[in-house]
Amino acid sequence: MKNEKIPYKIYLNEDEMPKAWYNLRADMKQKPAPLLNPGTLQPMKAEELSGVFCEELIAQELDDQTAFFEIPEEIRNFYKMYRPSPLVRAYCLEEKLHTPAKIYYKFEGNNTSGSHKLNSAIAQAYYAKKQGLTGVTTETGAGQWGTALSMACSYFGLDCKVYMVKCSYEQKPFRREVMRTYGASVTPSPSMETEVGRKILAEHPGTTGSLGCAISEAVEKAVSSGGYRYVLGSVLNQVLLHQSVIGLETKAALDKYQVKPDIIIGCAGGGSNLGGLIAPFMGEKLRGEADYRIVAVEPASCPSFTRGVYAYDFCDTGMVCPLAKMYTLGSGFIPSANHAGGLRYHGMSSTLSELYHQGLMEAVSVKQTEVFEAAEYFARIEGILPAPESSHAIRVAIDEAVRCKETGEEKTIVFGLTGTGYFDMVAYEKFHDGEMNDYIPTDEELAVYRDKLPKVQ
Amino acid sequence: MKNEKIPYKIYLNEDEMPKAWYNLRADMKQKPAPLLNPGTLQPMKAEELSGVFCEELIAQELDDQTAFFEIPEEIRNFYKMYRPSPLVRAYCLEEKLHTPAKIYYKFEGNNTSGSHKLNSAIAQAYYAKKQGLTGVTTETGAGQWGTALSMACSYFGLDCKVYMVKCSYEQKPFRREVMRTYGASVTPSPSMETEVGRKILAEHPGTTGSLGCAISEAVEKAVSSGGYRYVLGSVLNQVLLHQSVIGLETKAALDKYQVKPDIIIGCAGGGSNLGGLIAPFMGEKLRGEADYRIVAVEPASCPSFTRGVYAYDFCDTGMVCPLAKMYTLGSGFIPSANHAGGLRYHGMSSTLSELYHQGLMEAVSVKQTEVFEAAEYFARIEGILPAPESSHAIRVAIDEAVRCKETGEEKTIVFGLTGTGYFDMVAYEKFHDGEMNDYIPTDEELAVYRDKLPKVQ
């Protein structure tokens, strides 16, 4: 098919949807470093993880050889309720920018969780159900992951226990209410339900909680309750595996119209969206079949790729999880209170970290007011009100398209639009009211947390 | 194509999208009664309406002869950004209900306005722009219409002035913020900006506003500002015309798979969604080409079809608009404060009223707790968190499917899922917390407003 006939939105047919997830690690010569047991500093074995995680998910987590994992039929049927997601040709944006660039975005926001998180949530719930578990526990900050997991658990009849960072719980009652609609129990963290929660509350009676604390509570609850396991929505290899459905659909849609992208852009917090979006493209790059510029975009206020170090670190602030080798700012790092753009994880997926370390992808950081400017500009032209996270990718896609205008290059740009901003209007309001600043951590501040990294190397 | 091959979601190709709107009135032998000038009680002429409404929209409003109006290319291009909307086969719901019925829903919620309102907003903005206007004014209650209009105006570079009922403005800051993101100015009503607003504030200093008051302010602002007109999101014939895109797409998708519906169900407030959804089906019925059961669903707390009278009444509480003949509860009627399900308009589209009067469609009313039960049930099974309005149709679709289970009939049910409930979580919370009741107005209460109907007949 010729370029002229490309529709505004490319939807694959159901029979063109991926039947297997793609495991990027299988094509990496230098594999990501293994998770380490923080006590022994030895690679984590499946049996060490099985008290916390579901068995099949552990197998996926540790397998860096198998290129394709079949997507079980039950999951494919669930995917059909909200997938394939559209690959949108941004004709209106191109016209407004007067750019010769061709811009596409893969839109993952057309489901009630409002983001790509559902792609992995349904997989994790499926394997938990298959293992005969009663339920799962997790933490949530902004609430996207908690919402996605509650939807997935509701579908499979699993109990879902969400520890929601207390300040989010209070500031985002609507997110909480969506989770309740799907039958999840949502507890503000820290809570009196767990030992770690009670300990923290005793020490800091007025605390509004943190993601690290919520993770610790969720893990404790899973380990101490019969029939429960803990699940996580980003960072892990298994999550990147499930999210490969984004990239596989994107590539199939582009191939259908014989379009080859020049630049692929994704926002990066823990790496689940970026890792999923780029998977098949990076695979071609690793196998020497094609070349692409791949760009990770992160907030300047939480710059793990661009200003972090590549080292072993704890995955969680509470230091209860295994050690992962990754680009990290230190597990104690928390972005400035003014930061409203999401993507606040201190580290980065091990797989993406290794690829970045090998020079196979680039990373840029952007300031939050520039991100919200791009978000609003995009909303007014393309209609979709983007999530702050997604708007990091929009910012850089627009910058690249403007550069094409200057150079006259007809590049094809693909970016990931991970979700919608319907539950982020407090951040938009701050932006409109001029109450948003662009705080960037100083080198001295970053050094504080970097100096506390565990000594492993 | 055979039934077995029907996908979960039917998306038309862009070239299968409607190129003209269908004007149901053209096929009605007995036409809807005309709008009357409340002063002279004579049918409103175009010139009398032109100070308030856009010219081409007036032409569409008054034309009950032309069956098809071409959709201008600019509007079709905008439609392509979020349409065609999917016609979803509710396989999961069917399975859960163990029903032999086949259930389809046309989902209009996959756009930032969160509802079908955008279909008419973009058309009205287009004609305002074409007329060379500076901007438009409108009122909004819950905020869906205001959001849709702000998106449409942003696309065409029109100024958009929204008067938002003050209590909604305060209770729904997120809706307001979405409109601001699209560049609309949002004023809590009553305001000091208009004469009518100042008058109401002087008389009732503590009032939290009403839709009727907001309409009056929006009309005054349009009439008194050069280059502005007033636009309305439901009830009017022009709105039903634009919304016919819903039904035309639905019919095209069903025809593609040779599916003929038995029952078509839509929620009804002012009638914009229902009128759009049923348009081509009702057209066939009027021309004697096919027969369908067509069911309007309304809240038991605002039962204009089922307990109203068919009479001339004011379209607005403020009595500044023309008189329309319709099923009405009286323009002073306001649903109970506990009512959270939307669809709170006191009257009903004249076209739908006439069709109902002729016995060509049925109407049922449902209680709000039953509506929210259906909403939550649906969300957990089909994934989508529905708007309270849409959930009226879900309730009756489920009831019909259960009836099929009892009788063994393999009926095909199609219903309109007009939007998502992301901004309605306060209502869901009330439901979860058991704070929702099923207040139904007594005959005596209804008589109060009915007795105040203008004496026209």
Coordinates of C-alpha atoms in Angstrom, one line a residue, chain A residues 19 71 74 97 133 205 237 267 271 299 321 357 386 402 411 423 426:
Chain A
K19 CA -0.1 -14.6 19.2
I71 CA 0.1 -15.7 24.7
E74 CA -7.6 -16.5 27.7
L97 CA 3.9 21.9 12.5
L133 CA -4.0 -18.5 44.0
P205 CA 2.9 9.2 62.8
N237 CA 11.7 -8.5 32.6
C267 CA 8.8 7.8 27.7
G271 CA 10.7 1.1 31.3
P299 CA 11.9 13.8 33.4
C321 CA 13.4 -6.7 46.9
H357 CA 24.9 0.9 28.2
P386 CA -2.5 12.9 27.1
V402 CA 10.5 20.7 14.0
K411 CA 11.8 11.3 8.6
F423 CA -7.0 11.6 36.4
V426 CA -4.5 18.5 39.2

